[in-house]
Short mmCIF file of C-alpha atoms in Angstrom, two decimals:
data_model
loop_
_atom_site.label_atom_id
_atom_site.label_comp_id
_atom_site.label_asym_id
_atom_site.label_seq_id
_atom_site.Cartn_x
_atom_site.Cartn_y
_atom_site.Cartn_z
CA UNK Q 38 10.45 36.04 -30.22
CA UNK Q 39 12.34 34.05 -28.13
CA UNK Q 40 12.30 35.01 -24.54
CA UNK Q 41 15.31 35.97 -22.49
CA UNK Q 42 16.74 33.80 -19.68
CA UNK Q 43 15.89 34.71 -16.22
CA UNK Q 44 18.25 37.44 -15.21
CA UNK Q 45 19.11 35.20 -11.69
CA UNK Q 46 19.89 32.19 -13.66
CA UNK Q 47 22.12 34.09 -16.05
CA UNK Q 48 23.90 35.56 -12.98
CA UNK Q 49 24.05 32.46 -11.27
CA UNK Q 50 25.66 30.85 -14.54
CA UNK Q 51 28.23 33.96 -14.48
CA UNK Q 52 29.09 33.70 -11.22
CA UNK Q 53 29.76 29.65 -11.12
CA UNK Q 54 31.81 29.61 -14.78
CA UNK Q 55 34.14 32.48 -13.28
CA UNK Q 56 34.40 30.04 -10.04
CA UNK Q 57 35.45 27.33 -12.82
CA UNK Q 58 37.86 29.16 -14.60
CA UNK Q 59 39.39 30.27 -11.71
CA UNK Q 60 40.12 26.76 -10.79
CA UNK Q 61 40.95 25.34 -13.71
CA UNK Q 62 45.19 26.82 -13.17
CA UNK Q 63 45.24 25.43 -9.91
CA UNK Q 64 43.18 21.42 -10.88
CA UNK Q 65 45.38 18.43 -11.44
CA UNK Q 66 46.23 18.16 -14.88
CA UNK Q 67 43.61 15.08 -15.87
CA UNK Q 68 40.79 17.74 -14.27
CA UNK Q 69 41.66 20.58 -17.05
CA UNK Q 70 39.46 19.00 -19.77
CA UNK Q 71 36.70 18.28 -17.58
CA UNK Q 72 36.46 22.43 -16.17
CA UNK Q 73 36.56 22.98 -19.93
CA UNK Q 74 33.35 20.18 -20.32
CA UNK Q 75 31.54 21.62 -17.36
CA UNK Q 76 32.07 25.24 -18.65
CA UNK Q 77 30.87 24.39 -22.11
CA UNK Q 78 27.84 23.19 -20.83
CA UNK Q 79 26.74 26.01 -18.21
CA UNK Q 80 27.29 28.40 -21.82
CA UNK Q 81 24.89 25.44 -24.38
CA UNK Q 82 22.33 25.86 -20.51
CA UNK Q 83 22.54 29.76 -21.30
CA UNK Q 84 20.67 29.36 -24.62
CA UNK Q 85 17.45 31.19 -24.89
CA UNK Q 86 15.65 27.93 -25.77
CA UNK Q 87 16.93 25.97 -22.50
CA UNK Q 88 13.93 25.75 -20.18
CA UNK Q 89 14.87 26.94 -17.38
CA UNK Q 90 14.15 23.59 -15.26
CA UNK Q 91 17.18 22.47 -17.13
CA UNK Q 92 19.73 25.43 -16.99
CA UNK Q 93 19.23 25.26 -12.96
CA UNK Q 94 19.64 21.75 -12.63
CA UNK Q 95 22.63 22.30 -14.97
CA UNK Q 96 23.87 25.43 -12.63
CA UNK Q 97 23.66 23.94 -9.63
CA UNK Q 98 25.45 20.45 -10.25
CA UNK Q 99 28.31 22.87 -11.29
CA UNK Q 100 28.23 24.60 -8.66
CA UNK Q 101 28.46 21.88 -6.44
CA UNK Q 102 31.06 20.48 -8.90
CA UNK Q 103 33.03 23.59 -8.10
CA UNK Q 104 33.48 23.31 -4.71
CA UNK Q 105 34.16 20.21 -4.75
CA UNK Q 106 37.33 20.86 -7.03
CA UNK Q 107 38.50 23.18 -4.10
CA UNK Q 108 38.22 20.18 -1.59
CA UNK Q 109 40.49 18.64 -4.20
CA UNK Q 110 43.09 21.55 -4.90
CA UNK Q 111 43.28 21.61 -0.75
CA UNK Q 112 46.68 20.50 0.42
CA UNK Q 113 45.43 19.15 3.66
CA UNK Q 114 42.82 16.73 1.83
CA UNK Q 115 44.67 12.98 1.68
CA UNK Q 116 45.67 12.05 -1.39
CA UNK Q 117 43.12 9.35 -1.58
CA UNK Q 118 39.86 11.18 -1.02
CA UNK Q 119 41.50 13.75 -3.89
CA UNK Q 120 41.60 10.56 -6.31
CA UNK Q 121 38.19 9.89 -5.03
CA UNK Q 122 36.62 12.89 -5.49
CA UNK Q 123 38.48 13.85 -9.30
CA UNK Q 124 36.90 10.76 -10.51
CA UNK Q 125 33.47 11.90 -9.24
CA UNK Q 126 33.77 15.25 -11.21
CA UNK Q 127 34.69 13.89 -14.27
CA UNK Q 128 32.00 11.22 -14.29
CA UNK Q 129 29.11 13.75 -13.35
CA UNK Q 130 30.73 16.04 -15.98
CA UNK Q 131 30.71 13.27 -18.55
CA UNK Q 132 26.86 12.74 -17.82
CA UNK Q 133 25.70 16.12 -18.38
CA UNK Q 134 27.74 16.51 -21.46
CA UNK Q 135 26.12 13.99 -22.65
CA UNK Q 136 22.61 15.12 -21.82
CA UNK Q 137 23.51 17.87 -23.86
CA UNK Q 138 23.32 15.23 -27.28
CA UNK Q 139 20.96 17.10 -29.81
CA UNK Q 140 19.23 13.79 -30.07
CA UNK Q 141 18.38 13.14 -26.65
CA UNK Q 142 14.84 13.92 -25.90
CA UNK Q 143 13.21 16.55 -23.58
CA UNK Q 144 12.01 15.10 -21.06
CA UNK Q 145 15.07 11.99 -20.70
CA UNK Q 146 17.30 15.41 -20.81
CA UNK Q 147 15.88 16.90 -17.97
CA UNK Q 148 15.62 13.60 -16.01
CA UNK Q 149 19.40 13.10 -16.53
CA UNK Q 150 20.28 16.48 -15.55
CA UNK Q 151 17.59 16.29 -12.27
CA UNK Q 152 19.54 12.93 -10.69
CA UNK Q 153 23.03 14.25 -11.56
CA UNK Q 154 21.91 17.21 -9.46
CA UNK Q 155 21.05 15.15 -6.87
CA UNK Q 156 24.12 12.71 -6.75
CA UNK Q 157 26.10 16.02 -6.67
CA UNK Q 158 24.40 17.03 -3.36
CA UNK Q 159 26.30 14.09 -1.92
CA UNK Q 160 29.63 15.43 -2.61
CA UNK Q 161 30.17 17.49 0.58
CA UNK Q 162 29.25 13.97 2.35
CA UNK Q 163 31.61 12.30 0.50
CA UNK Q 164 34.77 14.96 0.71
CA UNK Q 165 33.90 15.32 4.68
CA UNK Q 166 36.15 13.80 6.87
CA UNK Q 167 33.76 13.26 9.64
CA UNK Q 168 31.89 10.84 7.49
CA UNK Q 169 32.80 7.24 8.06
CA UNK Q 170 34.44 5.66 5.72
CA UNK Q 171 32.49 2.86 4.62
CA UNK Q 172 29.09 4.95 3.89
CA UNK Q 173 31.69 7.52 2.12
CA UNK Q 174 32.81 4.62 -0.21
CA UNK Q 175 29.38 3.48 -0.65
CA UNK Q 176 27.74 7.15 -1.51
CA UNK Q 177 30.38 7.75 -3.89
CA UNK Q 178 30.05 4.19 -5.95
CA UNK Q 179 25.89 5.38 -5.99
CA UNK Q 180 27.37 8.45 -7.54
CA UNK Q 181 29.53 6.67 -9.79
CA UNK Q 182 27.41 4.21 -11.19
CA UNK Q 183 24.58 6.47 -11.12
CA UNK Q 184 25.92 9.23 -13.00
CA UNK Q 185 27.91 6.55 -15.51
CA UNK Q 186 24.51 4.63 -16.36
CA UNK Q 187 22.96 8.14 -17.19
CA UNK Q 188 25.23 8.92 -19.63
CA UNK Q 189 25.29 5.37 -21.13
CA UNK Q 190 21.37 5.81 -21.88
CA UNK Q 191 21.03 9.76 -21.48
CA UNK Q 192 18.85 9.20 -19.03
CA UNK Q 193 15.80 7.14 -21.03
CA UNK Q 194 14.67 3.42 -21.55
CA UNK Q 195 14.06 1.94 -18.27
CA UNK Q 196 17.85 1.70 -16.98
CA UNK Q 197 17.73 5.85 -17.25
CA UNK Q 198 14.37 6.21 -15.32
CA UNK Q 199 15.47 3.83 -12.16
CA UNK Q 200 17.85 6.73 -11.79
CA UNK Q 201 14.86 8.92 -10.46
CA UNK Q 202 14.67 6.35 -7.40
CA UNK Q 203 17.92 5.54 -6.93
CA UNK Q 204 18.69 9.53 -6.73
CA UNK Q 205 15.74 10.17 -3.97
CA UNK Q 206 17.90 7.23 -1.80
CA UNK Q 207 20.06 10.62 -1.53
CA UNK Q 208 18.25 12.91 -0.18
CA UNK Q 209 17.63 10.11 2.75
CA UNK Q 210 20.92 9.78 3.37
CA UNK Q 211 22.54 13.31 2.97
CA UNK Q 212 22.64 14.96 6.47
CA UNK Q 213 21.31 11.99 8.50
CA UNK Q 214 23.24 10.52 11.26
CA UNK Q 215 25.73 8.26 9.85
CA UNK Q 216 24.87 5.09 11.18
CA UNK Q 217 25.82 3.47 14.75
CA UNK Q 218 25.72 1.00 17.31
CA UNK Q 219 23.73 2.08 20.21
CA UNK Q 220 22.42 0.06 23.26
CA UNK Q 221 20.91 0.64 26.31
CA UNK Q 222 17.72 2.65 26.92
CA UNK Q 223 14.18 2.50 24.70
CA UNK Q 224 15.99 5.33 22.88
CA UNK Q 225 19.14 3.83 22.20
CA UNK Q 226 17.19 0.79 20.70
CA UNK Q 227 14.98 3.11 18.34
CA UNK Q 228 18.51 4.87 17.10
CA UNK Q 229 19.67 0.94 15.97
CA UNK Q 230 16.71 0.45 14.42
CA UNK Q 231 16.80 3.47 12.43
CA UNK Q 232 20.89 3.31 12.24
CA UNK Q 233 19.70 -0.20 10.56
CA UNK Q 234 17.14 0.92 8.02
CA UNK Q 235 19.59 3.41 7.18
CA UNK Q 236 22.36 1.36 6.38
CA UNK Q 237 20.18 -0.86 4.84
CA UNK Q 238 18.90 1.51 2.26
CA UNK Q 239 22.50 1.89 1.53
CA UNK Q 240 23.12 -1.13 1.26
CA UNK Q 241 19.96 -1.77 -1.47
CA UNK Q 242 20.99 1.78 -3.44
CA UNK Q 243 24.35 0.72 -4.01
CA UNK Q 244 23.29 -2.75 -5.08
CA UNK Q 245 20.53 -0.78 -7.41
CA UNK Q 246 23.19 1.70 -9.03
CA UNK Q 247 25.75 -1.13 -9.81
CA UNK Q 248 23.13 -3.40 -11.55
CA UNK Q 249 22.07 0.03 -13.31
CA UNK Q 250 25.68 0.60 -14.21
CA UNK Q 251 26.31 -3.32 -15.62
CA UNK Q 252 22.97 -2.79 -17.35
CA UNK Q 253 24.05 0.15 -19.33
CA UNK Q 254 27.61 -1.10 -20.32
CA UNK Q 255 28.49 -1.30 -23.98
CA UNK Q 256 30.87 -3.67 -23.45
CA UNK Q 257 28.46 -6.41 -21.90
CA UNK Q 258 26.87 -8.67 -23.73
CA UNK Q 259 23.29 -8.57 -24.34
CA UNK Q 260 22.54 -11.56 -22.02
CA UNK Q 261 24.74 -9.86 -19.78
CA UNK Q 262 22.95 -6.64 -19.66
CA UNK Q 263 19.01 -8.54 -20.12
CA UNK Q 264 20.64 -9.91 -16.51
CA UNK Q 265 20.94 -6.93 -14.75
CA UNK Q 266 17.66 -5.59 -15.91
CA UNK Q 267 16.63 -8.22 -14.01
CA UNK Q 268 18.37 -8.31 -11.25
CA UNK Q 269 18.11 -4.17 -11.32
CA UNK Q 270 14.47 -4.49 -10.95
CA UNK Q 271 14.79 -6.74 -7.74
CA UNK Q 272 17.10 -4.11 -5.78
CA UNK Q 273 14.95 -1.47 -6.71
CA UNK Q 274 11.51 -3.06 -5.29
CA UNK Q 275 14.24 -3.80 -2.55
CA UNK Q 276 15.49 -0.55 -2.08
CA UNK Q 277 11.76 1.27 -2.34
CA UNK Q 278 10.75 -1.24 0.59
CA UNK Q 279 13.75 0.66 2.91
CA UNK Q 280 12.53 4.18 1.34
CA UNK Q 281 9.15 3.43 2.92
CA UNK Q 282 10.99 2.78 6.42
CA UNK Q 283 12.79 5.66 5.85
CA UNK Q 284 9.95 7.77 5.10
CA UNK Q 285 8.11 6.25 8.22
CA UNK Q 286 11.17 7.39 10.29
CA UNK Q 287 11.54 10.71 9.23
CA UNK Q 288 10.00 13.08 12.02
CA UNK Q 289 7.78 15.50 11.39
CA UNK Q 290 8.89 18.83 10.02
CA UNK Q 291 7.37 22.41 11.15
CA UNK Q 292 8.31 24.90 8.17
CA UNK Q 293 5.41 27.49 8.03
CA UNK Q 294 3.03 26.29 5.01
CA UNK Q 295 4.25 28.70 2.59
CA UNK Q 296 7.50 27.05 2.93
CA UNK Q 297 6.56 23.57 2.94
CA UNK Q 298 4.64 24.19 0.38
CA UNK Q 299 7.21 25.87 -2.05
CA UNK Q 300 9.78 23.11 -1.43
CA UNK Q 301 7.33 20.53 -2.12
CA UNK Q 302 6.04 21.80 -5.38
CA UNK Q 303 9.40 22.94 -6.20
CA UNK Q 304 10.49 18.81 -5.85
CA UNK Q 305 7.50 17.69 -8.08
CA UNK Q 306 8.36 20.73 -11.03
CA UNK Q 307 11.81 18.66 -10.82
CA UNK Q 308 11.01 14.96 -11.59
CA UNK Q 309 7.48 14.91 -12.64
CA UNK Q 310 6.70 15.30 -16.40
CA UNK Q 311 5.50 18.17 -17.77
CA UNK Q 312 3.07 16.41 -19.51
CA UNK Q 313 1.40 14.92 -16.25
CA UNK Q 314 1.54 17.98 -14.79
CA UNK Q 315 -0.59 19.96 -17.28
CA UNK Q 316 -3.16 17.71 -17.04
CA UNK Q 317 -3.38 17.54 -13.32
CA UNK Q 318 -3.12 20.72 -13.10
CA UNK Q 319 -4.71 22.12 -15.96
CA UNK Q 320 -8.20 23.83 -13.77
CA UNK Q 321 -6.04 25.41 -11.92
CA UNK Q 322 -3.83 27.07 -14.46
CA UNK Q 323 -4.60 30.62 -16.11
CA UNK Q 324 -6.37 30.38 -19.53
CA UNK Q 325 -3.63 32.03 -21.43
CA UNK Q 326 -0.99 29.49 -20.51
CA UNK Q 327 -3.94 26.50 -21.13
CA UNK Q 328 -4.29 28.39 -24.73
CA UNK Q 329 -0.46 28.24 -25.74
CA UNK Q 330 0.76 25.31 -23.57
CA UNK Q 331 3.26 24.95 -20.64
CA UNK Q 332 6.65 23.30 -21.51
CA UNK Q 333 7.88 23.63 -17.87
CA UNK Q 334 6.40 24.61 -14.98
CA UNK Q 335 9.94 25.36 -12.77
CA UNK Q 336 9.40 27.43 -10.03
CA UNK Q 337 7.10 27.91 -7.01
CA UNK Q 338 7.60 30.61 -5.01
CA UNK Q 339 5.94 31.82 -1.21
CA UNK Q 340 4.41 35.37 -1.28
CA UNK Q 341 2.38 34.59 1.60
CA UNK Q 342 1.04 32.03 4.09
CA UNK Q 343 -1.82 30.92 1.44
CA UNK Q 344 -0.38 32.14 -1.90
CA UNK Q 345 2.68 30.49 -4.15
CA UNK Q 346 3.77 32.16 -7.05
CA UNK Q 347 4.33 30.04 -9.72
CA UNK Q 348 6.77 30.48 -12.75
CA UNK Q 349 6.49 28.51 -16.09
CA UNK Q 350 7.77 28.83 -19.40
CA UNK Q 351 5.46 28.87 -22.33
CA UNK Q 352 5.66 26.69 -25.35
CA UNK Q 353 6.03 29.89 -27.26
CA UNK Q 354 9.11 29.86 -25.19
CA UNK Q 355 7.96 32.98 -23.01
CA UNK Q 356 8.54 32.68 -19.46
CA UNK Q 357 5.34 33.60 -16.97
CA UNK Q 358 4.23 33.35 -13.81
CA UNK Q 359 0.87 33.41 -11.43
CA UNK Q 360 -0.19 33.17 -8.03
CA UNK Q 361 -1.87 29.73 -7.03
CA UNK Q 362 -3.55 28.59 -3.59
CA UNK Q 363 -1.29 26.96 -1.60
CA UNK Q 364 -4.54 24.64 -1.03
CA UNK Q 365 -5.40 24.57 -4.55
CA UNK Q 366 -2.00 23.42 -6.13
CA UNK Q 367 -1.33 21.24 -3.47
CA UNK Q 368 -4.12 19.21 -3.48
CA UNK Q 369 -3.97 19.61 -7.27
CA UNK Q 370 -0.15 17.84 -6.70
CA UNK Q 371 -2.23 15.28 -4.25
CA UNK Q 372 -3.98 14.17 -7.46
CA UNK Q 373 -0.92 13.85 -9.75
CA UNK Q 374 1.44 12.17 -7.29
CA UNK Q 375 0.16 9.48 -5.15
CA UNK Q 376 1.95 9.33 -1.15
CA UNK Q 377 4.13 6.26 -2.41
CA UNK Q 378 5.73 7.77 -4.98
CA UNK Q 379 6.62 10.89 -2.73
CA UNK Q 380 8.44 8.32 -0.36
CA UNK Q 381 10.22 6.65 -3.75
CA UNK Q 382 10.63 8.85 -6.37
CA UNK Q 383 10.57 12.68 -4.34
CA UNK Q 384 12.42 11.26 -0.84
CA UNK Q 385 13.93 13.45 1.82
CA UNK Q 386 12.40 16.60 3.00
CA UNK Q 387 10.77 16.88 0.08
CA UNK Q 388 8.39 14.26 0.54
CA UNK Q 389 7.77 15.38 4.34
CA UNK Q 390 7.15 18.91 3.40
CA UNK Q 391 4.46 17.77 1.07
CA UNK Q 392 2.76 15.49 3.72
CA UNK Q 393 3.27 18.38 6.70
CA UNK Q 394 1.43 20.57 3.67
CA UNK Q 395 -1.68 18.24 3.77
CA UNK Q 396 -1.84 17.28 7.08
CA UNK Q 397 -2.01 21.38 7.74
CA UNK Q 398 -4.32 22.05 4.96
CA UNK Q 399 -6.51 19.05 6.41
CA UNK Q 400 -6.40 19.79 10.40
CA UNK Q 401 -6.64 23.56 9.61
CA UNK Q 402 -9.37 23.53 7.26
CA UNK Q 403 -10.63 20.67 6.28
CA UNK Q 404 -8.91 19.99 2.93
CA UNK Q 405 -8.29 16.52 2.05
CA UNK Q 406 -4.93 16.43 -0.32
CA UNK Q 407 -5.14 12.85 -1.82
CA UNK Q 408 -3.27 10.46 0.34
CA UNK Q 409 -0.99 12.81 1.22
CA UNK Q 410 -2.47 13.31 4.56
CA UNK Q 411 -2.37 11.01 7.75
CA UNK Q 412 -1.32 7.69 6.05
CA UNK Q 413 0.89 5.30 6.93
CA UNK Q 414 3.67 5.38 4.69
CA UNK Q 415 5.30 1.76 5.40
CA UNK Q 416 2.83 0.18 4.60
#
């Protein structure tokens, strides 16, 4: 028998379709169908069946979604920015419709639905007015494209997977300074440099999202779109290169382990495949999940300083959980996911809490966590 949703993710679908249908009477008129989309979807999400990987990334790009359509209901927002961000909504919308295609596979499903989550949590950037206006125009064409190529290929072939990167250029740019001019003092210089690098990355993500978006066009040509493969693959080595920097730049973070260590498994349970985590992991899981077979792992949890608790749902389509080592799983992580692709494909704080994880579990006691650990990431 089929297992029952989480009870917090069935609230927390509850809770953001009665946000939705609360807005929909007060949306512009061209929004109406797309509340109706993005409502649809949270209730095909609520299926027993759904792992639950996907009905939170699902939830929460609504959610986000949903406040963003009360930035755009908002009298005092300029008309402009309310064009802006209504064409943002429907596009996401319109992508994870479409991951919702009964032919799409697994695990291209739950990569589409992991980078519109993560365009989405540029949205607030985007809608606030303290945000200049040039990175504001050039985080929402990432979105755009982004979110437009995943629905084009529902987030497979090789167009659909250079989402993953393009995506963790977000979570690099979300809540950083916006970039400046400074001069003056040894300071001032290291805040151009990294106001530089910054816009830079920018610069490379946008470039990588609008050769992903003329890649995935029906209406090119196939020389046109062979073209933009090409030139897609360029900006992304391109844009990687300034995710390094980035990554270099970042300073150090000082969550307590537990914490570190839940967000960083938590980021990993989100992009990596099941199928490579099984394997890596597969000493460290229980016997009785080994015996039936884990079809996602979704959740990591801190119940204390050295313990995670770790959700997963079956293949039997029960959902489970068990404690792991915090030193155990992550240097079990350290195996499956080399340092480079934390700066590339996990980004943000992500990345640095799963580095600040090793570095602990190394100074502290001696565990070595791949090449997670003191390495130096621009290289």
């Amino acid at each position: 028998m089929t297992a029952e949703p989480p009870p917090e993710q069935t609230e927390a679908i509850a809770a953001v379709t009665a946000t939705l249908n609360a807005r929909r009477d007060d949306v512009p008129e061209e929004l109406v169908s797309s509340v109706d989309s993005l409502t649809d979807t949270l209730r095909a999400v609520a299926a027993r069946e759904t792992t639950p990987q996907d009905r939170g990334a699902v939830t929460e790009s609504a959610r986000a979604l949903a406040s963003t359509l009360s930035v755009i209901v908002d009298d005092g927002t300029p008309g402009e920015r309310r064009d802006q961000l209504a064409g943002l909504v429907k596009q996401v919308t319109a992508a994870l419709k479409a991951g919702q295609g009964p032919d799409v596979p697994a695990e291209d499903r739950s990569r589409l639905f992991m980078v519109s989550t993560r365009t989405t949590s540029a949205l607030d950037m985007i809608a606030d007015t303290e945000t200049p206006q040039k990175m504001r125009e050039q985080l929402a064409t990432i979105v755009e494209d982004l979110n437009y190529a995943m629905e084009q290929t529902n987030g497979g072939a090789e167009t659909g997977r250079t989402g993953v990167p393009v995506s963790a250029s977000i979570g690099y740019l979300v809540g950083s300074a916006p970039p400046q001019s400074s001069t003056g003092s040894n300071t001032a210089g290291q805040q151009e440099s990294d106001s530089e690098n910054q816009r830079e990355l920018l610069n490379r993500s946008e470039r990588t999202g609008r050769e992903m978006r003329r890649a995935s066009d029906p209406d090119s040509s196939q020389e046109e779109r062979s073209a933009a493969r090409r030139e897609m693959r360029k900006q992304t080595a391109r844009m990687k290169d300034e995710q390094r920097k980035a990554a270099a730049a970042q300073e150090p973070t000082n969550a307590p382990l537990g914490e570190a260590a839940e967000d960083c498994a938590n980021a990993i349970f989100n992009i990596i495949s099941e199928r490579r985590l099984s394997n890596g992991l597969k000493d460290l899981t229980p016997q009785s999940w080994d015996s039936v077979g884990v079809k996602d792992f979704w959740k990591a949890t801190a119940e204390k300083k050295s313990m995670l608790d770790i959700r997963a749902f079956l293949r039997n389509d029960q959902n489970t959980h068990a404690p792991f080592l915090v030193a155990d799983l992550i240097t079990g992580l350290a195996d499956v996911v080399r340092v480079d692709e934390l700066n590339t494909d996990i980004g943000g704080s992500s990345a640095a809490h799963c580095k600040q994880s090793a570095q602990y579990l190394e100074d502290e006691h001696g565990v070595v966590a791949g090449d997670w650990g003191d390495s130096d990431d621009s290289e």
